[in-house]
Amino acid sequence: RVAITAGIYIKNCGGFMVYSFNFNWWNTNWGLCVDTDVCKASVQELDEDHRLVNAWGNIAQSDDRSLARGWYRFANGFEKMPEKCPIANSCGSYKPGYPSQPHPEIGEGIVERKVCFGDADQCCSSSRDVLVKNCGTHFVYRLYPTTTYEKYCVEESST
């Protein structure tokens, strides 16, 4: 059975739902398949040291323009994105990124958060929405490619 609501088509496929959105962007339809639980799914890991909030100075600047859209978790002793504005030029980027709202608590499910990218003049010179889920031992993020100079930052684990 397919439910239709204002250009959104939803189909229950048993163990998962399929969503199709008719946004009319670039004359295409967009679809999103959601598996049962992103915490148990195979997600891509990001573990580069240059993403750390304390990585700045004499390291090469980079951005996440080539990052593929998808679910990610930070690994190798990294915990989550910082919830405070990083220092400009930290994380190996001219515009380090951080969520402007707190991470979700366990049990909140997948939530939308605004990631701000700051520069030397302001902490949120640009932003984009991402999805985040608290999996108990780690967070998973649905990230998207950025524009020039923007990069997702990470904090080291506090444990």
Tab-separated table of C-alpha atoms in Angstrom:
chain	number	residue	atom	x	y	z
A	1	ARG	CA	0.000	0.000	0.000
A	2	VAL	CA	1.286	3.447	-0.893
A	3	ALA	CA	0.265	6.533	1.083
A	4	ILE	CA	0.358	9.890	-0.715
A	5	THR	CA	0.658	13.186	1.158
A	6	ALA	CA	1.516	16.477	-0.602
A	7	GLY	CA	4.050	15.006	-3.035
A	8	ILE	CA	5.454	12.518	-0.506
A	9	TYR	CA	4.944	8.838	-1.293
A	10	ILE	CA	5.455	6.313	1.517
A	11	LYS	CA	5.503	2.536	1.168
A	12	ASN	CA	5.844	0.056	4.039
A	13	CYS	CA	8.086	-2.759	2.799
A	14	GLY	CA	7.933	-4.842	5.983
A	15	GLY	CA	11.370	-4.362	7.567
A	16	PHE	CA	11.838	-0.894	6.097
A	17	MET	CA	9.998	2.097	4.651
A	18	VAL	CA	10.565	3.667	1.237
A	19	TYR	CA	9.979	7.389	0.882
A	20	SER	CA	9.770	9.257	-2.424
A	21	PHE	CA	9.695	13.046	-2.446
A	22	ASN	CA	8.588	15.088	-5.422
A	23	PHE	CA	10.540	18.316	-4.906
A	24	ASN	CA	10.810	19.238	-8.601
A	25	TRP	CA	14.464	20.202	-8.128
A	26	TRP	CA	16.342	19.942	-11.381
A	27	ASN	CA	13.268	18.161	-12.841
A	28	THR	CA	13.915	14.989	-10.848
A	29	ASN	CA	12.242	13.098	-8.041
A	30	TRP	CA	14.202	12.220	-4.916
A	31	GLY	CA	13.873	9.002	-2.959
A	32	LEU	CA	15.143	8.030	0.476
A	33	CYS	CA	15.300	4.448	1.690
A	34	VAL	CA	15.497	4.043	5.442
A	35	ASP	CA	16.674	0.697	6.829
A	36	THR	CA	15.465	-0.528	10.199
A	37	ASP	CA	18.260	1.031	12.287
A	38	VAL	CA	21.265	3.084	11.129
A	39	CYS	CA	23.067	2.155	14.361
A	40	LYS	CA	23.216	-1.464	13.187
A	41	ALA	CA	23.843	-0.654	9.533
A	42	SER	CA	27.217	-0.588	7.876
A	43	VAL	CA	28.199	3.084	7.794
A	44	GLN	CA	31.338	4.761	6.524
A	45	GLU	CA	33.962	5.736	9.102
A	46	LEU	CA	35.831	9.022	9.276
A	47	ASP	CA	39.060	8.806	11.287
A	48	GLU	CA	41.428	11.416	9.860
A	49	ASP	CA	43.456	13.286	12.499
A	50	HIS	CA	43.136	16.553	10.592
A	51	ARG	CA	39.395	16.665	11.494
A	52	LEU	CA	40.178	17.229	15.194
A	53	VAL	CA	39.220	20.617	16.650
A	54	ASN	CA	42.762	21.014	17.971
A	55	ALA	CA	44.300	20.336	14.530
A	56	TRP	CA	45.431	23.686	13.208
A	57	GLY	CA	48.579	25.480	12.314
A	58	ASN	CA	50.941	23.908	9.808
A	59	ILE	CA	48.582	21.315	8.310
A	60	ALA	CA	47.187	21.385	4.798
A	61	GLN	CA	43.736	22.955	4.558
A	62	SER	CA	41.017	20.797	3.015
A	63	ASP	CA	37.242	20.606	2.729
A	64	ASP	CA	34.471	18.042	2.322
A	65	ARG	CA	33.357	18.923	-1.225
A	66	SER	CA	34.172	15.380	-2.360
A	67	LEU	CA	32.534	13.657	0.623
A	68	ALA	CA	29.813	11.337	-0.650
A	69	ARG	CA	26.332	11.841	0.758
A	70	GLY	CA	25.703	9.088	3.300
A	71	TRP	CA	25.755	7.861	6.891
A	72	TYR	CA	29.053	8.244	8.773
A	73	ARG	CA	30.491	7.698	12.208
A	74	PHE	CA	33.708	9.107	13.603
A	75	ALA	CA	36.113	6.328	14.598
A	76	ASN	CA	39.611	5.683	15.960
A	77	GLY	CA	39.091	7.379	19.341
A	78	PHE	CA	36.995	10.192	17.905
A	79	GLU	CA	33.580	10.649	19.453
A	80	LYS	CA	31.361	13.298	17.939
A	81	MET	CA	31.226	16.679	16.316
A	82	PRO	CA	31.935	19.587	18.699
A	83	GLU	CA	28.920	21.519	19.965
A	84	LYS	CA	30.818	24.796	20.236
A	85	CYS	CA	32.230	26.990	17.525
A	86	PRO	CA	35.768	25.774	16.724
A	87	ILE	CA	38.584	28.268	16.349
A	88	ALA	CA	38.843	29.569	12.783
A	89	ASN	CA	41.259	27.504	10.679
A	90	SER	CA	41.025	24.515	13.026
A	91	CYS	CA	40.113	20.998	11.861
A	92	GLY	CA	42.368	21.540	8.875
A	93	SER	CA	39.821	23.877	7.299
A	94	TYR	CA	39.219	27.559	6.763
A	95	LYS	CA	35.563	26.994	7.745
A	96	PRO	CA	35.288	24.260	10.436
A	97	GLY	CA	31.831	22.766	10.977
A	98	TYR	CA	29.928	21.966	14.174
A	99	PRO	CA	26.263	21.384	15.110
A	100	SER	CA	24.659	24.519	16.515
A	101	GLN	CA	22.295	22.412	18.672
A	102	PRO	CA	23.064	19.627	21.174
A	103	HIS	CA	23.401	16.038	20.042
A	104	PRO	CA	20.292	13.897	20.577
A	105	GLU	CA	19.821	11.758	23.656
A	106	ILE	CA	19.497	7.973	23.386
A	107	GLY	CA	15.964	7.102	22.326
A	108	GLU	CA	15.275	10.344	20.425
A	109	GLY	CA	15.812	8.558	17.127
A	110	ILE	CA	17.096	10.332	14.061
A	111	VAL	CA	16.965	14.107	14.468
A	112	GLU	CA	17.801	17.000	12.188
A	113	ARG	CA	20.552	19.382	13.268
A	114	LYS	CA	21.992	22.492	11.680
A	115	VAL	CA	25.753	22.312	11.139
A	116	CYS	CA	27.352	25.759	11.098
A	117	PHE	CA	30.583	26.493	9.269
A	118	GLY	CA	32.481	29.407	10.750
A	119	ASP	CA	35.262	31.609	9.514
A	120	ALA	CA	37.509	34.221	11.121
A	121	ASP	CA	34.635	36.748	11.246
A	122	GLN	CA	31.686	34.694	12.491
A	123	CYS	CA	30.883	31.253	13.894
A	124	CYS	CA	28.049	30.560	11.465
A	125	SER	CA	28.841	32.152	8.134
A	126	SER	CA	27.049	29.279	6.359
A	127	SER	CA	25.134	26.165	7.393
A	128	ARG	CA	23.456	22.970	6.206
A	129	ASP	CA	21.069	20.497	7.779
A	130	VAL	CA	22.277	16.987	8.622
A	131	LEU	CA	20.679	14.017	10.391
A	132	VAL	CA	22.101	12.612	13.649
A	133	LYS	CA	21.338	9.562	15.788
A	134	ASN	CA	22.683	8.653	19.228
A	135	CYS	CA	23.579	4.944	19.152
A	136	GLY	CA	24.635	4.800	22.813
A	137	THR	CA	28.324	4.125	22.232
A	138	HIS	CA	28.663	6.502	19.279
A	139	PHE	CA	26.788	8.917	17.039
A	140	VAL	CA	25.997	8.450	13.363
A	141	TYR	CA	25.561	11.374	10.989
A	142	ARG	CA	23.929	11.668	7.579
A	143	LEU	CA	26.409	14.049	5.968
A	144	TYR	CA	26.401	15.812	2.647
A	145	PRO	CA	29.151	17.311	0.491
A	146	THR	CA	30.096	20.841	1.501
A	147	THR	CA	31.146	23.870	-0.465
A	148	THR	CA	34.687	25.182	-0.764
A	149	TYR	CA	36.608	25.506	2.540
A	150	GLU	CA	33.885	23.798	4.673
A	151	LYS	CA	34.697	20.662	6.656
A	152	TYR	CA	33.004	18.596	9.386
A	153	CYS	CA	35.033	18.650	12.631
A	154	VAL	CA	35.304	16.086	15.414
A	155	GLU	CA	36.280	15.989	19.095
A	156	GLU	CA	38.405	13.297	20.695
A	157	SER	CA	36.620	10.846	22.951
A	158	SER	CA	36.302	12.010	26.555
A	159	THR	CA	36.731	8.437	27.847
